[in-house]
PDB file of C-alpha atoms in Angstrom:
ATOM      1  CA  MET A 211     210.934  93.569  21.661  1.00 96.00           C
ATOM      2  CA  LYS A 212     207.295  92.939  20.744  1.00 98.00           C
ATOM      3  CA  PHE A 213     206.814  89.665  18.930  1.00 98.00           C
ATOM      4  CA  PHE A 214     203.783  88.874  16.771  1.00 98.00           C
ATOM      5  CA  VAL A 215     202.775  85.662  15.012  1.00 98.00           C
ATOM      6  CA  TYR A 216     200.385  85.602  12.054  1.00 97.00           C
ATOM      7  CA  HIS A 217     199.341  82.188  10.787  1.00 96.00           C
ATOM      8  CA  THR A 218     199.035  83.401   7.177  1.00 94.00           C
ATOM      9  CA  PRO A 219     200.046  86.578   5.327  1.00 92.00           C
ATOM     10  CA  GLU A 220     196.368  87.488   4.923  1.00 91.00           C
ATOM     11  CA  LEU A 221     196.042  87.838   8.709  1.00 94.00           C
ATOM     12  CA  ALA A 222     198.832  90.395   9.059  1.00 94.00           C
ATOM     13  CA  PRO A 223     197.679  94.004   9.564  1.00 94.00           C
ATOM     14  CA  ALA A 224     197.349  96.119   6.438  1.00 90.00           C
ATOM     15  CA  ASN A 225     199.067  99.500   5.967  1.00 89.00           C
ATOM     16  CA  VAL A 226     201.683  98.909   8.682  1.00 94.00           C
ATOM     17  CA  LEU A 227     205.007  97.071   8.783  1.00 96.00           C
ATOM     18  CA  PRO A 228     207.276  95.902  11.618  1.00 98.00           C
ATOM     19  CA  ASP A 229     210.983  96.587  12.057  1.00 98.00           C
ATOM     20  CA  CYS A 230     211.722  92.965  11.172  1.00 98.00           C
ATOM     21  CA  ALA A 231     209.575  90.400   9.378  1.00 98.00           C
ATOM     22  CA  ILE A 232     210.313  86.680   9.271  1.00 98.00           C
ATOM     23  CA  VAL A 233     208.593  84.450   6.726  1.00 97.00           C
ATOM     24  CA  VAL A 234     208.165  80.767   7.536  1.00 97.00           C
ATOM     25  CA  ASP A 235     207.234  78.073   5.022  1.00 94.00           C
ATOM     26  CA  VAL A 236     208.647  74.893   6.530  1.00 97.00           C
ATOM     27  CA  LEU A 237     207.154  72.728   3.758  1.00 94.00           C
ATOM     28  CA  ARG A 238     209.148  73.712   1.836  1.00 93.00           C
ATOM     29  CA  ALA A 239     210.100  77.152   0.493  1.00 92.00           C
ATOM     30  CA  THR A 240     212.032  78.586   3.431  1.00 96.00           C
ATOM     31  CA  THR A 241     213.720  75.241   4.094  1.00 97.00           C
ATOM     32  CA  THR A 242     214.805  75.204   0.446  1.00 96.00           C
ATOM     33  CA  ILE A 243     215.991  78.835   0.562  1.00 97.00           C
ATOM     34  CA  ALA A 244     218.200  78.173   3.592  1.00 98.00           C
ATOM     35  CA  THR A 245     219.568  74.980   2.051  1.00 98.00           C
ATOM     36  CA  ALA A 246     220.351  76.605  -1.300  1.00 98.00           C
ATOM     37  CA  LEU A 247     222.135  79.593   0.248  1.00 98.00           C
ATOM     38  CA  ASN A 248     224.084  77.303   2.545  1.00 98.00           C
ATOM     39  CA  ALA A 249     225.137  75.290  -0.508  1.00 98.00           C
ATOM     40  CA  GLY A 250     226.592  78.389  -2.168  1.00 98.00           C
ATOM     41  CA  ALA A 251     223.775  79.783  -4.287  1.00 98.00           C
ATOM     42  CA  GLU A 252     224.411  83.439  -5.183  1.00 98.00           C
ATOM     43  CA  ALA A 253     220.850  84.420  -4.237  1.00 98.00           C
ATOM     44  CA  VAL A 254     217.250  83.260  -4.276  1.00 98.00           C
ATOM     45  CA  GLN A 255     214.839  85.588  -6.056  1.00 97.00           C
ATOM     46  CA  VAL A 256     211.166  84.936  -5.322  1.00 95.00           C
ATOM     47  CA  PHE A 257     208.037  85.480  -7.401  1.00 93.00           C
ATOM     48  CA  SER A 258     204.372  84.882  -6.681  1.00 88.00           C
ATOM     49  CA  ASP A 259     203.557  84.149 -10.327  1.00 91.00           C
ATOM     50  CA  ILE A 260     205.208  82.085 -13.020  1.00 94.00           C
ATOM     51  CA  ASP A 261     205.044  84.667 -15.828  1.00 95.00           C
ATOM     52  CA  SER A 262     207.006  87.276 -13.870  1.00 94.00           C
ATOM     53  CA  LEU A 263     209.620  84.693 -12.980  1.00 96.00           C
ATOM     54  CA  MET A 264     210.065  83.642 -16.592  1.00 96.00           C
ATOM     55  CA  GLN A 265     210.342  87.219 -17.809  1.00 97.00           C
ATOM     56  CA  THR A 266     212.946  88.216 -15.218  1.00 97.00           C
ATOM     57  CA  SER A 267     215.003  85.041 -15.391  1.00 97.00           C
ATOM     58  CA  GLU A 268     215.303  85.329 -19.188  1.00 97.00           C
ATOM     59  CA  ASN A 269     217.589  88.313 -18.572  1.00 95.00           C
ATOM     60  CA  TRP A 270     219.966  86.150 -16.532  1.00 96.00           C
ATOM     61  CA  PRO A 271     222.733  84.007 -18.136  1.00 96.00           C
ATOM     62  CA  ALA A 272     221.364  80.523 -18.709  1.00 95.00           C
ATOM     63  CA  ASP A 273     224.355  78.870 -17.014  1.00 96.00           C
ATOM     64  CA  LYS A 274     223.877  81.011 -13.889  1.00 97.00           C
ATOM     65  CA  ARG A 275     220.142  80.536 -13.304  1.00 98.00           C
ATOM     66  CA  ILE A 276     217.986  77.777 -11.875  1.00 98.00           C
ATOM     67  CA  ARG A 277     214.221  77.968 -12.154  1.00 97.00           C
ATOM     68  CA  VAL A 278     212.483  76.522  -9.108  1.00 95.00           C
ATOM     69  CA  GLY A 279     208.737  76.122  -9.390  1.00 91.00           C
ATOM     70  CA  GLU A 280     206.054  74.328  -7.374  1.00 89.00           C
ATOM     71  CA  ARG A 281     202.285  74.298  -7.506  1.00 89.00           C
ATOM     72  CA  GLY A 282     200.242  71.980  -5.316  1.00 83.00           C
ATOM     73  CA  GLY A 283     203.470  70.380  -4.089  1.00 80.00           C
ATOM     74  CA  ALA A 284     204.479  69.255  -7.592  1.00 87.00           C
ATOM     75  CA  LYS A 285     207.182  70.644  -9.886  1.00 91.00           C
ATOM     76  CA  VAL A 286     206.114  73.215 -12.468  1.00 92.00           C
ATOM     77  CA  GLU A 287     206.467  71.799 -15.965  1.00 92.00           C
ATOM     78  CA  GLY A 288     209.593  73.035 -17.743  1.00 93.00           C
ATOM     79  CA  PHE A 289     211.369  74.223 -14.582  1.00 95.00           C
ATOM     80  CA  ASP A 290     214.761  72.933 -13.468  1.00 95.00           C
ATOM     81  CA  LEU A 291     213.636  71.983  -9.958  1.00 93.00           C
ATOM     82  CA  GLY A 292     210.509  71.562  -7.915  1.00 89.00           C
ATOM     83  CA  ASN A 293     210.694  72.766  -4.323  1.00 89.00           C
ATOM     84  CA  SER A 294     212.755  70.010  -2.720  1.00 93.00           C
ATOM     85  CA  PRO A 295     215.586  71.225  -0.491  1.00 96.00           C
ATOM     86  CA  LEU A 296     217.383  67.945  -1.129  1.00 97.00           C
ATOM     87  CA  SER A 297     217.902  68.980  -4.761  1.00 95.00           C
ATOM     88  CA  CYS A 298     219.922  72.037  -3.696  1.00 97.00           C
ATOM     89  CA  THR A 299     223.357  70.439  -3.590  1.00 97.00           C
ATOM     90  CA  PRO A 300     226.560  72.521  -3.915  1.00 97.00           C
ATOM     91  CA  GLU A 301     227.312  70.803  -7.216  1.00 97.00           C
ATOM     92  CA  PHE A 302     224.042  72.069  -8.674  1.00 96.00           C
ATOM     93  CA  VAL A 303     223.448  75.490  -7.116  1.00 97.00           C
ATOM     94  CA  LYS A 304     226.845  76.990  -6.233  1.00 98.00           C
ATOM     95  CA  ASN A 305     227.297  80.531  -7.617  1.00 98.00           C
ATOM     96  CA  LYS A 306     223.905  80.396  -9.328  1.00 98.00           C
ATOM     97  CA  ARG A 307     220.730  82.370  -8.730  1.00 98.00           C
ATOM     98  CA  LEU A 308     217.550  80.485  -7.970  1.00 98.00           C
ATOM     99  CA  PHE A 309     214.392  82.017  -9.426  1.00 97.00           C
ATOM    100  CA  MET A 310     211.655  80.574  -7.230  1.00 95.00           C
ATOM    101  CA  THR A 311     207.865  80.510  -7.243  1.00 93.00           C
ATOM    102  CA  THR A 312     205.817  78.366  -4.841  1.00 87.00           C
ATOM    103  CA  THR A 313     202.192  78.005  -3.858  1.00 79.00           C
ATOM    104  CA  ASN A 314     202.472  79.759  -0.515  1.00 80.00           C
ATOM    105  CA  GLY A 315     205.899  80.935   0.692  1.00 78.00           C
ATOM    106  CA  THR A 316     206.726  83.334  -2.116  1.00 84.00           C
ATOM    107  CA  ARG A 317     203.337  85.015  -1.618  1.00 84.00           C
ATOM    108  CA  SER A 318     204.205  85.656   2.023  1.00 89.00           C
ATOM    109  CA  LEU A 319     207.533  87.186   1.066  1.00 91.00           C
ATOM    110  CA  GLU A 320     205.858  89.586  -1.334  1.00 88.00           C
ATOM    111  CA  ARG A 321     203.448  90.676   1.410  1.00 90.00           C
ATOM    112  CA  ILE A 322     206.226  92.042   3.659  1.00 93.00           C
ATOM    113  CA  GLN A 323     209.034  92.809   1.198  1.00 92.00           C
ATOM    114  CA  ALA A 324     208.918  96.543   2.045  1.00 95.00           C
ATOM    115  CA  THR A 325     209.859  95.817   5.673  1.00 97.00           C
ATOM    116  CA  PRO A 326     213.301  97.218   6.705  1.00 97.00           C
ATOM    117  CA  VAL A 327     214.605  93.722   7.545  1.00 98.00           C
ATOM    118  CA  VAL A 328     213.187  90.557   5.978  1.00 98.00           C
ATOM    119  CA  LEU A 329     214.420  87.104   7.015  1.00 98.00           C
ATOM    120  CA  THR A 330     213.270  83.565   6.263  1.00 98.00           C
ATOM    121  CA  ALA A 331     213.097  80.838   8.874  1.00 98.00           C
ATOM    122  CA  ALA A 332     212.571  77.103   9.030  1.00 98.00           C
ATOM    123  CA  PHE A 333     213.330  74.521  11.680  1.00 98.00           C
ATOM    124  CA  ILE A 334     216.699  73.816  10.062  1.00 98.00           C
ATOM    125  CA  ASN A 335     218.003  77.388  10.604  1.00 98.00           C
ATOM    126  CA  ARG A 336     215.998  78.392  13.678  1.00 98.00           C
ATOM    127  CA  ARG A 337     219.134  79.079  15.728  1.00 97.00           C
ATOM    128  CA  ALA A 338     220.533  81.613  13.239  1.00 97.00           C
ATOM    129  CA  ILE A 339     217.258  83.551  13.383  1.00 98.00           C
ATOM    130  CA  VAL A 340     217.294  83.613  17.191  1.00 97.00           C
ATOM    131  CA  GLU A 341     220.910  84.790  17.281  1.00 96.00           C
ATOM    132  CA  TYR A 342     220.109  87.637  14.900  1.00 97.00           C
ATOM    133  CA  LEU A 343     217.139  88.785  16.964  1.00 97.00           C
ATOM    134  CA  ILE A 344     219.142  88.650  20.192  1.00 97.00           C
ATOM    135  CA  ALA A 345     222.012  90.610  18.631  1.00 96.00           C
ATOM    136  CA  LYS A 346     219.909  93.282  16.922  1.00 96.00           C
ATOM    137  CA  SER A 347     216.832  93.388  19.191  1.00 96.00           C
ATOM    138  CA  PRO A 348     214.393  94.966  16.708  1.00 98.00           C
ATOM    139  CA  GLU A 349     211.515  96.740  18.421  1.00 98.00           C
ATOM    140  CA  THR A 350     208.751  94.922  16.545  1.00 98.00           C
ATOM    141  CA  VAL A 351     209.005  91.469  14.988  1.00 98.00           C
ATOM    142  CA  TRP A 352     206.412  89.689  12.872  1.00 98.00           C
ATOM    143  CA  VAL A 353     206.576  86.015  12.042  1.00 98.00           C
ATOM    144  CA  LEU A 354     204.376  85.185   9.061  1.00 97.00           C
ATOM    145  CA  GLY A 355     203.422  81.607   8.468  1.00 96.00           C
ATOM    146  CA  SER A 356     202.681  80.837   4.838  1.00 92.00           C
ATOM    147  CA  GLY A 357     199.872  78.381   5.488  1.00 87.00           C
ATOM    148  CA  TRP A 358     198.232  76.596   2.584  1.00 82.00           C
ATOM    149  CA  GLU A 359     196.223  78.726   0.157  1.00 78.00           C
ATOM    150  CA  GLY A 360     195.203  81.119   2.920  1.00 81.00           C
ATOM    151  CA  SER A 361     194.524  78.583   5.668  1.00 88.00           C
ATOM    152  CA  PHE A 362     196.421  77.683   8.846  1.00 92.00           C
ATOM    153  CA  SER A 363     199.282  75.182   8.767  1.00 95.00           C
ATOM    154  CA  LEU A 364     200.601  73.297  11.786  1.00 96.00           C
ATOM    155  CA  GLU A 365     204.243  73.289  10.752  1.00 97.00           C
ATOM    156  CA  ASP A 366     204.632  77.042  10.168  1.00 97.00           C
ATOM    157  CA  THR A 367     203.012  78.005  13.461  1.00 97.00           C
ATOM    158  CA  ALA A 368     205.105  75.407  15.314  1.00 98.00           C
ATOM    159  CA  CYS A 369     208.254  76.922  13.788  1.00 98.00           C
ATOM    160  CA  ALA A 370     207.153  80.395  14.891  1.00 98.00           C
ATOM    161  CA  GLY A 371     206.714  78.927  18.363  1.00 98.00           C
ATOM    162  CA  ALA A 372     210.201  77.427  18.258  1.00 98.00           C
ATOM    163  CA  VAL A 373     211.696  80.864  17.598  1.00 98.00           C
ATOM    164  CA  ALA A 374     209.534  82.554  20.239  1.00 98.00           C
ATOM    165  CA  GLN A 375     210.219  79.966  22.933  1.00 98.00           C
ATOM    166  CA  ASN A 376     213.971  80.182  22.365  1.00 97.00           C
ATOM    167  CA  LEU A 377     213.886  83.979  22.594  1.00 97.00           C
ATOM    168  CA  VAL A 378     211.834  84.041  25.786  1.00 96.00           C
ATOM    169  CA  HIS A 379     214.171  81.574  27.488  1.00 95.00           C
ATOM    170  CA  GLU A 380     217.387  83.272  26.423  1.00 94.00           C
ATOM    171  CA  MET A 381     216.405  86.914  26.775  1.00 92.00           C
ATOM    172  CA  GLY A 382     214.527  86.449  30.032  1.00 92.00           C
ATOM    173  CA  TYR A 383     211.478  88.419  28.914  1.00 86.00           C
ATOM    174  CA  PRO A 384     208.190  87.840  30.751  1.00 94.00           C
ATOM    175  CA  LEU A 385     205.993  86.233  28.117  1.00 96.00           C
ATOM    176  CA  ASP A 386     203.187  88.736  28.744  1.00 96.00           C
ATOM    177  CA  ASP A 387     205.557  91.606  27.859  1.00 96.00           C
ATOM    178  CA  PHE A 388     207.089  89.796  24.881  1.00 97.00           C
ATOM    179  CA  ALA A 389     203.931  88.542  23.157  1.00 98.00           C
ATOM    180  CA  GLY A 390     202.265  91.063  20.873  1.00 98.00           C
ATOM    181  CA  ASN A 391     199.218  88.870  20.198  1.00 98.00           C
ATOM    182  CA  ASP A 392     197.519  85.702  21.403  1.00 98.00           C
ATOM    183  CA  GLU A 393     198.957  83.724  18.512  1.00 98.00           C
ATOM    184  CA  VAL A 394     202.395  83.841  20.193  1.00 98.00           C
ATOM    185  CA  PHE A 395     201.034  81.836  23.144  1.00 98.00           C
ATOM    186  CA  ALA A 396     199.370  79.390  20.769  1.00 98.00           C
ATOM    187  CA  ALA A 397     202.543  78.961  18.712  1.00 98.00           C
ATOM    188  CA  ILE A 398     204.698  78.286  21.773  1.00 98.00           C
ATOM    189  CA  SER A 399     202.138  75.805  23.107  1.00 98.00           C
ATOM    190  CA  LEU A 400     202.031  73.942  19.794  1.00 98.00           C
ATOM    191  CA  TYR A 401     205.809  73.759  19.546  1.00 98.00           C
ATOM    192  CA  SER A 402     206.153  72.683  23.193  1.00 98.00           C
ATOM    193  CA  GLN A 403     203.812  69.768  22.583  1.00 98.00           C
ATOM    194  CA  TRP A 404     205.661  68.519  19.491  1.00 98.00           C
ATOM    195  CA  GLN A 405     209.261  69.690  19.893  1.00 97.00           C
ATOM    196  CA  ASN A 406     210.550  66.157  20.512  1.00 97.00           C
ATOM    197  CA  ASN A 407     208.699  64.698  17.531  1.00 97.00           C
ATOM    198  CA  LEU A 408     208.581  67.274  14.754  1.00 98.00           C
ATOM    199  CA  PHE A 409     208.638  64.607  12.059  1.00 98.00           C
ATOM    200  CA  GLU A 410     205.380  63.178  13.368  1.00 97.00           C
ATOM    201  CA  LEU A 411     203.882  66.681  13.437  1.00 97.00           C
ATOM    202  CA  LEU A 412     204.823  67.170   9.781  1.00 97.00           C
ATOM    203  CA  ASN A 413     203.182  63.840   8.979  1.00 97.00           C
ATOM    204  CA  HIS A 414     199.947  65.023  10.610  1.00 96.00           C
ATOM    205  CA  ALA A 415     199.987  68.378   8.791  1.00 95.00           C
ATOM    206  CA  SER A 416     197.731  68.556   5.746  1.00 93.00           C
ATOM    207  CA  HIS A 417     200.557  69.686   3.477  1.00 90.00           C
ATOM    208  CA  GLY A 418     202.821  67.011   4.920  1.00 93.00           C
ATOM    209  CA  GLN A 419     200.226  64.439   3.928  1.00 94.00           C
ATOM    210  CA  ARG A 420     200.016  66.016   0.486  1.00 91.00           C
ATOM    211  CA  LEU A 421     203.790  65.704   0.080  1.00 91.00           C
ATOM    212  CA  LEU A 422     203.767  62.111   1.283  1.00 94.00           C
ATOM    213  CA  ARG A 423     201.245  61.281  -1.441  1.00 93.00           C
ATOM    214  CA  LEU A 424     203.765  62.761  -3.886  1.00 90.00           C
ATOM    215  CA  GLY A 425     206.513  60.512  -2.499  1.00 92.00           C
ATOM    216  CA  CYS A 426     208.411  63.250  -0.625  1.00 92.00           C
ATOM    217  CA  TYR A 427     209.131  61.208   2.512  1.00 95.00           C
ATOM    218  CA  GLU A 428     212.816  62.235   2.676  1.00 97.00           C
ATOM    219  CA  ASP A 429     211.871  65.901   2.310  1.00 96.00           C
ATOM    220  CA  LEU A 430     209.704  65.664   5.424  1.00 97.00           C
ATOM    221  CA  GLN A 431     212.514  64.004   7.357  1.00 97.00           C
ATOM    222  CA  TYR A 432     214.892  66.779   6.341  1.00 98.00           C
ATOM    223  CA  CYS A 433     212.449  69.615   7.055  1.00 98.00           C
ATOM    224  CA  ALA A 434     211.783  68.255  10.565  1.00 98.00           C
ATOM    225  CA  GLN A 435     215.395  68.687  11.697  1.00 98.00           C
ATOM    226  CA  GLU A 436     216.278  71.606  13.969  1.00 98.00           C
ATOM    227  CA  ASP A 437     219.311  73.888  13.878  1.00 98.00           C
ATOM    228  CA  ILE A 438     221.354  71.925  11.340  1.00 98.00           C
ATOM    229  CA  LEU A 439     222.333  74.972   9.233  1.00 98.00           C
ATOM    230  CA  ASP A 440     223.977  78.155  10.466  1.00 96.00           C
ATOM    231  CA  VAL A 441     222.580  80.299   7.674  1.00 97.00           C
ATOM    232  CA  LEU A 442     220.608  83.547   7.848  1.00 98.00           C
ATOM    233  CA  PRO A 443     218.686  84.318   4.632  1.00 98.00           C
ATOM    234  CA  ILE A 444     218.155  88.082   4.497  1.00 98.00           C
ATOM    235  CA  GLN A 445     216.547  90.276   1.841  1.00 97.00           C
ATOM    236  CA  LYS A 446     219.114  92.359  -0.047  1.00 96.00           C
ATOM    237  CA  GLU A 447     216.591  94.051  -2.323  1.00 95.00           C
ATOM    238  CA  PRO A 448     212.858  93.430  -2.770  1.00 94.00           C
ATOM    239  CA  GLY A 449     212.349  89.740  -3.454  1.00 94.00           C
ATOM    240  CA  VAL A 450     216.071  88.843  -3.450  1.00 97.00           C
ATOM    241  CA  LEU A 451     217.443  86.836  -0.534  1.00 98.00           C
ATOM    242  CA  VAL A 452     221.136  86.267   0.152  1.00 98.00           C
ATOM    243  CA  LYS A 453     223.155  84.552   2.833  1.00 97.00           C
ATOM    244  CA  SER A 454     224.205  86.966   5.567  1.00 92.00           C
ATOM    245  CA  ASP A 455     226.949  86.610   8.139  1.00 71.00           C
ATOM    246  CA  ILE A 456     225.298  89.316  10.253  1.00 57.00           C
ATOM    247  CA  THR A 457     224.935  86.915  13.190  1.00 43.00           C
ATOM    248  CA  LYS A 458     228.719  86.943  13.469  1.00 48.00           C
ATOM    249  CA  GLN A 459     228.921  90.701  13.758  1.00 45.00           C
ATOM    250  CA  ASN A 460     229.078  92.585  17.034  1.00 39.00           C
TER     251      ASN A 460
END
């Protein structure tokens, strides 16, 4: 397995795709996706722009759709939800499809949606991602951080490092053989420094500070937890993510 980390989707190579791509947007798209699917949502369908989301979701029964929209950390006017994972309770999302657009994470998903296997990761479902990679051992793996409007974000790279460190320890690979680029070493180093205080890391992150100004303190606490959900979001068709039990398969 060759493992690559790209801090933002813009940094990923053009005109080539890996065997497996993993999108990370800890604050908060991929945390929300995992939470919604764990709570029984039928699927999460992602869009980079609001107009496309509105057009597609209009064709879905009103009682079976939830429009999730965030720009600049704040809820899009007229949508059912912003991008808080804490809003995705079973009572609200069970058996419904979430139509989601966010500032950063949905853009990353569109960048690699033609990849054979697309997963989404956050700290809360890190373990499910690792178990899938150990079981399936894809030859090339990309982890794409979503960043913030094209720039680096601490929390996404730290999450990539959490996945990489776990894999190296459990699979026994020499790191030099495992790492496809220098960013893997940087991601593991960042995670190693902060793994016992991820909440503080999220408070230091620029987007974490942005969310704190919006009063999203409990969101940051939730997003900083590791391995609390055994859920593997996997792309079923371009832009549509569902909960998979593939980690339970032999």
